[in-house]
PDB file of C-alpha atoms in Angstrom:
ATOM      1  CA  ALA A  28      40.141  25.789  96.997  1.00  0.00           C
ATOM      2  CA  GLN A  29      39.601  26.619 100.626  1.00  0.00           C
ATOM      3  CA  SER A  30      41.217  25.241 103.744  1.00  0.00           C
ATOM      4  CA  VAL A  31      41.362  25.695 107.503  1.00  0.00           C
ATOM      5  CA  THR A  32      44.353  25.095 109.727  1.00  0.00           C
ATOM      6  CA  GLN A  33      44.189  24.690 113.466  1.00  0.00           C
ATOM      7  CA  PRO A  34      47.855  24.320 114.371  1.00  0.00           C
ATOM      8  CA  ASP A  35      47.374  23.145 117.933  1.00  0.00           C
ATOM      9  CA  ALA A  36      45.960  19.649 118.328  1.00  0.00           C
ATOM     10  CA  ARG A  37      45.888  19.893 122.130  1.00  0.00           C
ATOM     11  CA  VAL A  38      45.996  22.763 124.604  1.00  0.00           C
ATOM     12  CA  THR A  39      46.142  22.418 128.369  1.00  0.00           C
ATOM     13  CA  VAL A  40      45.374  25.375 130.623  1.00  0.00           C
ATOM     14  CA  SER A  41      44.713  25.897 134.301  1.00  0.00           C
ATOM     15  CA  GLU A  42      41.280  26.927 135.516  1.00  0.00           C
ATOM     16  CA  GLY A  43      41.043  30.707 135.649  1.00  0.00           C
ATOM     17  CA  ALA A  44      43.737  31.219 133.036  1.00  0.00           C
ATOM     18  CA  SER A  45      43.157  32.789 129.648  1.00  0.00           C
ATOM     19  CA  LEU A  46      42.790  30.747 126.497  1.00  0.00           C
ATOM     20  CA  GLN A  47      43.564  31.435 122.869  1.00  0.00           C
ATOM     21  CA  LEU A  48      42.931  28.955 120.077  1.00  0.00           C
ATOM     22  CA  ARG A  49      44.433  29.675 116.707  1.00  0.00           C
ATOM     23  CA  CYS A  50      42.739  29.343 113.338  1.00  0.00           C
ATOM     24  CA  LYS A  51      44.152  30.229 109.950  1.00  0.00           C
ATOM     25  CA  TYR A  52      42.181  29.977 106.753  1.00  0.00           C
ATOM     26  CA  SER A  53      42.925  30.034 103.069  1.00  0.00           C
ATOM     27  CA  TYR A  54      40.254  31.419 100.769  1.00  0.00           C
ATOM     28  CA  SER A  55      40.323  34.020  98.031  1.00  0.00           C
ATOM     29  CA  GLY A  56      36.803  35.361  98.526  1.00  0.00           C
ATOM     30  CA  THR A  57      34.888  36.804 101.445  1.00  0.00           C
ATOM     31  CA  PRO A  58      34.777  34.154 104.177  1.00  0.00           C
ATOM     32  CA  TYR A  59      32.051  33.146 106.565  1.00  0.00           C
ATOM     33  CA  LEU A  60      33.739  31.951 109.756  1.00  0.00           C
ATOM     34  CA  PHE A  61      32.429  29.912 112.659  1.00  0.00           C
ATOM     35  CA  TRP A  62      33.676  28.384 115.875  1.00  0.00           C
ATOM     36  CA  TYR A  63      31.916  25.260 117.121  1.00  0.00           C
ATOM     37  CA  VAL A  64      32.490  23.364 120.374  1.00  0.00           C
ATOM     38  CA  GLN A  65      32.064  19.646 120.956  1.00  0.00           C
ATOM     39  CA  TYR A  66      31.628  18.529 124.546  1.00  0.00           C
ATOM     40  CA  PRO A  67      32.269  14.882 125.406  1.00  0.00           C
ATOM     41  CA  ARG A  68      29.748  12.482 123.860  1.00  0.00           C
ATOM     42  CA  GLN A  69      27.812  15.311 122.218  1.00  0.00           C
ATOM     43  CA  GLY A  70      27.391  16.850 118.811  1.00  0.00           C
ATOM     44  CA  LEU A  71      28.869  20.201 117.807  1.00  0.00           C
ATOM     45  CA  GLN A  72      27.357  23.454 119.048  1.00  0.00           C
ATOM     46  CA  LEU A  73      27.864  26.931 117.641  1.00  0.00           C
ATOM     47  CA  LEU A  74      29.943  29.314 119.774  1.00  0.00           C
ATOM     48  CA  LEU A  75      30.000  32.282 117.424  1.00  0.00           C
ATOM     49  CA  LYS A  76      30.089  33.339 113.796  1.00  0.00           C
ATOM     50  CA  TYR A  77      31.491  36.155 111.696  1.00  0.00           C
ATOM     51  CA  TYR A  78      30.233  37.488 108.389  1.00  0.00           C
ATOM     52  CA  SER A  79      31.217  41.149 108.276  1.00  0.00           C
ATOM     53  CA  GLY A  80      31.505  44.309 110.362  1.00  0.00           C
ATOM     54  CA  ASP A  81      33.266  44.543 113.714  1.00  0.00           C
ATOM     55  CA  PRO A  82      36.152  42.067 113.535  1.00  0.00           C
ATOM     56  CA  VAL A  83      35.690  41.109 117.184  1.00  0.00           C
ATOM     57  CA  VAL A  84      32.613  38.977 117.673  1.00  0.00           C
ATOM     58  CA  GLN A  85      31.141  37.858 120.954  1.00  0.00           C
ATOM     59  CA  GLY A  86      29.851  34.365 121.492  1.00  0.00           C
ATOM     60  CA  VAL A  87      28.312  32.273 124.208  1.00  0.00           C
ATOM     61  CA  ASN A  88      29.876  31.491 127.570  1.00  0.00           C
ATOM     62  CA  GLY A  89      32.337  34.412 127.457  1.00  0.00           C
ATOM     63  CA  PHE A  90      34.066  33.410 124.224  1.00  0.00           C
ATOM     64  CA  GLU A  91      35.049  35.925 121.589  1.00  0.00           C
ATOM     65  CA  ALA A  92      36.937  35.731 118.311  1.00  0.00           C
ATOM     66  CA  GLU A  93      38.835  38.221 116.226  1.00  0.00           C
ATOM     67  CA  PHE A  94      38.863  38.216 112.451  1.00  0.00           C
ATOM     68  CA  SER A  95      41.957  39.454 110.638  1.00  0.00           C
ATOM     69  CA  LYS A  96      41.818  39.680 106.873  1.00  0.00           C
ATOM     70  CA  SER A  97      45.484  40.613 106.585  1.00  0.00           C
ATOM     71  CA  ASN A  98      46.529  37.548 108.584  1.00  0.00           C
ATOM     72  CA  SER A  99      43.775  35.242 107.285  1.00  0.00           C
ATOM     73  CA  SER A 100      43.032  34.332 110.857  1.00  0.00           C
ATOM     74  CA  PHE A 101      40.067  33.903 113.162  1.00  0.00           C
ATOM     75  CA  HIS A 102      41.435  33.236 116.639  1.00  0.00           C
ATOM     76  CA  LEU A 103      39.190  32.316 119.561  1.00  0.00           C
ATOM     77  CA  ARG A 104      39.730  33.716 123.063  1.00  0.00           C
ATOM     78  CA  LYS A 105      38.378  33.457 126.550  1.00  0.00           C
ATOM     79  CA  ALA A 106      39.636  35.566 129.437  1.00  0.00           C
ATOM     80  CA  SER A 107      39.148  33.021 132.229  1.00  0.00           C
ATOM     81  CA  VAL A 108      38.401  29.360 131.587  1.00  0.00           C
ATOM     82  CA  HIS A 109      36.327  27.014 133.710  1.00  0.00           C
ATOM     83  CA  TRP A 110      36.730  23.251 133.975  1.00  0.00           C
ATOM     84  CA  SER A 111      33.530  22.893 131.950  1.00  0.00           C
ATOM     85  CA  ASP A 112      35.305  24.462 128.955  1.00  0.00           C
ATOM     86  CA  SER A 113      37.179  21.201 128.435  1.00  0.00           C
ATOM     87  CA  ALA A 114      36.074  20.179 124.948  1.00  0.00           C
ATOM     88  CA  VAL A 115      37.118  20.056 121.299  1.00  0.00           C
ATOM     89  CA  TYR A 116      36.886  23.325 119.394  1.00  0.00           C
ATOM     90  CA  PHE A 117      36.447  23.503 115.634  1.00  0.00           C
ATOM     91  CA  CYS A 118      37.111  26.424 113.341  1.00  0.00           C
ATOM     92  CA  VAL A 119      34.877  26.318 110.242  1.00  0.00           C
ATOM     93  CA  LEU A 120      35.110  28.244 106.977  1.00  0.00           C
ATOM     94  CA  GLY A 121      32.201  28.901 104.635  1.00  0.00           C
ATOM     95  CA  ASN A 122      32.607  30.246 101.107  1.00  0.00           C
ATOM     96  CA  SER A 123      30.970  33.421  99.823  1.00  0.00           C
ATOM     97  CA  ALA A 124      28.466  31.493  97.729  1.00  0.00           C
ATOM     98  CA  GLY A 125      27.251  29.825 100.875  1.00  0.00           C
ATOM     99  CA  ASN A 126      27.471  26.331  99.434  1.00  0.00           C
ATOM    100  CA  LYS A 127      30.595  24.859 100.995  1.00  0.00           C
ATOM    101  CA  LEU A 128      31.848  24.460 104.532  1.00  0.00           C
ATOM    102  CA  THR A 129      35.343  23.359 105.496  1.00  0.00           C
ATOM    103  CA  PHE A 130      36.077  22.147 109.025  1.00  0.00           C
ATOM    104  CA  GLY A 131      39.418  22.354 110.781  1.00  0.00           C
ATOM    105  CA  ILE A 132      40.648  19.207 112.500  1.00  0.00           C
ATOM    106  CA  GLY A 133      39.853  20.604 115.918  1.00  0.00           C
ATOM    107  CA  THR A 134      41.791  21.598 119.041  1.00  0.00           C
ATOM    108  CA  ARG A 135      41.248  19.575 122.194  1.00  0.00           C
ATOM    109  CA  VAL A 136      41.273  21.773 125.297  1.00  0.00           C
ATOM    110  CA  LEU A 137      41.864  20.343 128.751  1.00  0.00           C
ATOM    111  CA  VAL A 138      41.272  22.646 131.708  1.00  0.00           C
ATOM    112  CA  ARG A 139      43.130  21.538 134.826  1.00  0.00           C
ATOM    113  CA  PRO A 140      41.567  22.297 138.222  1.00  0.00           C
TER     114      PRO A 140
ATOM    115  CA  GLU B  27      14.735  24.694 120.561  1.00  0.00           C
ATOM    116  CA  ALA B  28      16.223  23.112 117.461  1.00  0.00           C
ATOM    117  CA  ALA B  29      16.507  19.355 117.724  1.00  0.00           C
ATOM    118  CA  VAL B  30      18.296  16.671 115.755  1.00  0.00           C
ATOM    119  CA  THR B  31      18.098  13.082 116.892  1.00  0.00           C
ATOM    120  CA  GLN B  32      20.008  10.066 115.643  1.00  0.00           C
ATOM    121  CA  SER B  33      19.561   6.327 116.005  1.00  0.00           C
ATOM    122  CA  PRO B  34      21.116   4.055 116.909  1.00  0.00           C
ATOM    123  CA  ARG B  35      23.699   5.700 119.145  1.00  0.00           C
ATOM    124  CA  ASN B  36      26.027   2.748 118.848  1.00  0.00           C
ATOM    125  CA  LYS B  37      26.211   0.015 116.217  1.00  0.00           C
ATOM    126  CA  VAL B  38      28.525  -2.920 115.682  1.00  0.00           C
ATOM    127  CA  THR B  39      28.445  -4.872 112.449  1.00  0.00           C
ATOM    128  CA  VAL B  40      30.692  -7.189 110.473  1.00  0.00           C
ATOM    129  CA  THR B  41      32.464  -6.621 107.186  1.00  0.00           C
ATOM    130  CA  GLY B  42      29.977  -6.895 104.351  1.00  0.00           C
ATOM    131  CA  GLY B  43      27.005  -6.180 106.564  1.00  0.00           C
ATOM    132  CA  ASN B  44      24.158  -3.730 105.892  1.00  0.00           C
ATOM    133  CA  VAL B  45      23.747  -0.720 108.138  1.00  0.00           C
ATOM    134  CA  THR B  46      21.191   2.083 108.161  1.00  0.00           C
ATOM    135  CA  LEU B  47      21.711   5.167 110.288  1.00  0.00           C
ATOM    136  CA  SER B  48      18.688   7.344 110.933  1.00  0.00           C
ATOM    137  CA  CYS B  49      18.367  11.057 111.536  1.00  0.00           C
ATOM    138  CA  ARG B  50      15.328  13.186 112.304  1.00  0.00           C
ATOM    139  CA  GLN B  51      15.152  16.965 112.686  1.00  0.00           C
ATOM    140  CA  THR B  52      12.279  19.001 114.031  1.00  0.00           C
ATOM    141  CA  ASN B  53      13.719  22.380 113.000  1.00  0.00           C
ATOM    142  CA  SER B  54      11.799  22.683 109.722  1.00  0.00           C
ATOM    143  CA  HIS B  55      15.182  23.094 108.041  1.00  0.00           C
ATOM    144  CA  ASN B  56      15.627  22.478 104.340  1.00  0.00           C
ATOM    145  CA  TYR B  57      19.201  21.223 104.548  1.00  0.00           C
ATOM    146  CA  MET B  58      20.365  18.024 106.199  1.00  0.00           C
ATOM    147  CA  TYR B  59      23.858  16.551 106.258  1.00  0.00           C
ATOM    148  CA  TRP B  60      25.758  13.403 107.093  1.00  0.00           C
ATOM    149  CA  TYR B  61      29.331  13.745 108.337  1.00  0.00           C
ATOM    150  CA  ARG B  62      31.932  11.355 109.597  1.00  0.00           C
ATOM    151  CA  GLN B  63      34.428  12.340 112.267  1.00  0.00           C
ATOM    152  CA  ASP B  64      37.832  10.708 112.463  1.00  0.00           C
ATOM    153  CA  THR B  65      40.895  11.651 114.456  1.00  0.00           C
ATOM    154  CA  GLY B  66      43.119  13.949 112.458  1.00  0.00           C
ATOM    155  CA  HIS B  67      40.454  14.770 109.875  1.00  0.00           C
ATOM    156  CA  GLY B  68      37.848  16.839 111.651  1.00  0.00           C
ATOM    157  CA  LEU B  69      34.400  16.449 110.118  1.00  0.00           C
ATOM    158  CA  ARG B  70      34.065  15.324 106.520  1.00  0.00           C
ATOM    159  CA  LEU B  71      30.851  15.652 104.536  1.00  0.00           C
ATOM    160  CA  ILE B  72      29.461  12.416 103.121  1.00  0.00           C
ATOM    161  CA  HIS B  73      26.105  13.479 101.607  1.00  0.00           C
ATOM    162  CA  TYR B  74      23.617  16.266 102.024  1.00  0.00           C
ATOM    163  CA  SER B  75      20.117  17.134 100.932  1.00  0.00           C
ATOM    164  CA  TYR B  76      18.045  20.273 100.507  1.00  0.00           C
ATOM    165  CA  GLY B  77      14.645  18.648 100.634  1.00  0.00           C
ATOM    166  CA  ALA B  78      12.641  15.474 100.434  1.00  0.00           C
ATOM    167  CA  GLY B  79      13.757  13.348  97.515  1.00  0.00           C
ATOM    168  CA  ASN B  80      16.912  15.406  96.944  1.00  0.00           C
ATOM    169  CA  LEU B  81      20.449  14.098  97.423  1.00  0.00           C
ATOM    170  CA  GLN B  82      23.782  15.808  96.878  1.00  0.00           C
ATOM    171  CA  ILE B  83      27.199  14.198  96.972  1.00  0.00           C
ATOM    172  CA  GLY B  84      29.632  15.420  99.573  1.00  0.00           C
ATOM    173  CA  ASP B  85      33.391  15.159  99.843  1.00  0.00           C
ATOM    174  CA  VAL B  86      33.742  11.504 100.895  1.00  0.00           C
ATOM    175  CA  PRO B  87      30.742   9.680  99.354  1.00  0.00           C
ATOM    176  CA  ASP B  88      32.335   6.370  98.358  1.00  0.00           C
ATOM    177  CA  GLY B  89      30.680   3.378  99.996  1.00  0.00           C
ATOM    178  CA  TYR B  90      27.685   5.380 101.219  1.00  0.00           C
ATOM    179  CA  LYS B  91      24.167   5.946  99.988  1.00  0.00           C
ATOM    180  CA  ALA B  92      21.648   8.304 101.498  1.00  0.00           C
ATOM    181  CA  THR B  93      17.972   8.980 101.183  1.00  0.00           C
ATOM    182  CA  ARG B  94      15.785  11.880 102.322  1.00  0.00           C
ATOM    183  CA  THR B  95      12.272  10.550 102.651  1.00  0.00           C
ATOM    184  CA  THR B  96      10.628  13.606 104.219  1.00  0.00           C
ATOM    185  CA  GLN B  97      11.768  17.041 105.295  1.00  0.00           C
ATOM    186  CA  GLU B  98      12.362  15.576 108.751  1.00  0.00           C
ATOM    187  CA  ASP B  99      14.081  12.268 107.963  1.00  0.00           C
ATOM    188  CA  PHE B 100      17.477  11.561 106.413  1.00  0.00           C
ATOM    189  CA  PHE B 101      19.048   8.111 106.272  1.00  0.00           C
ATOM    190  CA  LEU B 102      22.600   6.962 105.643  1.00  0.00           C
ATOM    191  CA  LEU B 103      23.035   3.488 104.158  1.00  0.00           C
ATOM    192  CA  LEU B 104      26.128   1.310 104.158  1.00  0.00           C
ATOM    193  CA  GLU B 105      25.292  -1.679 101.986  1.00  0.00           C
ATOM    194  CA  LEU B 106      28.615  -3.516 102.212  1.00  0.00           C
ATOM    195  CA  ALA B 107      30.253  -2.173 105.326  1.00  0.00           C
ATOM    196  CA  SER B 108      34.034  -2.185 105.546  1.00  0.00           C
ATOM    197  CA  PRO B 109      36.381  -1.633 108.517  1.00  0.00           C
ATOM    198  CA  SER B 110      37.429   1.720 106.983  1.00  0.00           C
ATOM    199  CA  GLN B 111      33.904   2.932 107.694  1.00  0.00           C
ATOM    200  CA  THR B 112      34.393   2.547 111.427  1.00  0.00           C
ATOM    201  CA  SER B 113      33.808   6.089 112.593  1.00  0.00           C
ATOM    202  CA  LEU B 114      31.631   8.532 114.496  1.00  0.00           C
ATOM    203  CA  TYR B 115      28.772   9.738 112.305  1.00  0.00           C
ATOM    204  CA  PHE B 116      26.946  13.016 112.775  1.00  0.00           C
ATOM    205  CA  CYS B 117      23.773  14.282 111.233  1.00  0.00           C
ATOM    206  CA  ALA B 118      23.074  18.004 111.082  1.00  0.00           C
ATOM    207  CA  SER B 119      20.460  20.389 109.743  1.00  0.00           C
ATOM    208  CA  SER B 120      20.444  24.038 108.752  1.00  0.00           C
ATOM    209  CA  ALA B 121      18.229  26.623 107.126  1.00  0.00           C
ATOM    210  CA  SER B 122      20.737  27.317 104.350  1.00  0.00           C
ATOM    211  CA  ARG B 123      23.839  25.613 103.021  1.00  0.00           C
ATOM    212  CA  GLY B 124      26.889  27.472 104.231  1.00  0.00           C
ATOM    213  CA  ARG B 125      25.893  30.664 106.013  1.00  0.00           C
ATOM    214  CA  ASP B 126      23.631  29.541 108.815  1.00  0.00           C
ATOM    215  CA  GLU B 127      24.295  27.631 111.980  1.00  0.00           C
ATOM    216  CA  GLN B 128      24.181  23.885 111.637  1.00  0.00           C
ATOM    217  CA  TYR B 129      22.442  21.954 114.390  1.00  0.00           C
ATOM    218  CA  PHE B 130      24.053  18.633 115.131  1.00  0.00           C
ATOM    219  CA  GLY B 131      22.719  15.382 116.479  1.00  0.00           C
ATOM    220  CA  PRO B 132      24.507  13.482 119.267  1.00  0.00           C
ATOM    221  CA  GLY B 133      26.280  11.117 116.888  1.00  0.00           C
ATOM    222  CA  THR B 134      26.306   7.399 116.088  1.00  0.00           C
ATOM    223  CA  ARG B 135      29.422   5.375 116.794  1.00  0.00           C
ATOM    224  CA  LEU B 136      29.756   2.638 114.160  1.00  0.00           C
ATOM    225  CA  THR B 137      32.222  -0.220 114.454  1.00  0.00           C
ATOM    226  CA  VAL B 138      32.770  -2.557 111.513  1.00  0.00           C
ATOM    227  CA  LEU B 139      34.613  -5.717 112.532  1.00  0.00           C
TER     228      LEU B 139
END
């Protein structure tokens, strides 16, 4: 069985502040990990993905994520947020066979001006 | 650019009614998916397909049928709609099942009264 936990349902930050969104996964094999973002009234869009190699992966719009096998985590970060980063962020886990995806419940981010 | 479109964008029906949600992708992707999104659950997979005429059962298939008529078109059918099926429905496509980016449509908001 595989699962994804996003422990923070909502995060509020001020514009210009840093942001970290937490993601923990449970899976016995080699994971494929993704972060997607959902802007208001839109579908999900890929921010970044990790398969192997450098545990820090860069994504779009200044986002990056760090994979930790020892902690079973894949946290998302951004150094300085903009009001347009207000959205829902989903952590997604794929299995090694490439035939199952598990979505976290999402973290809603509100950036205050 | 990859494109997934859905229609209608909003639908209201009554309990016991018939509803068909449509999805078209112009990405030449083999895989297409139907998800529902509900608060506290993230995205849950209803059905998916890896080509015309193919249908695979997802994680929450009860009460739903689906049909893939062409590589481009994937339909979700609710033959006896119930209030528990009130949700936001997303269609997505991808080149492979669990390792490639999924491209999402804008969503269809369905209300069953």
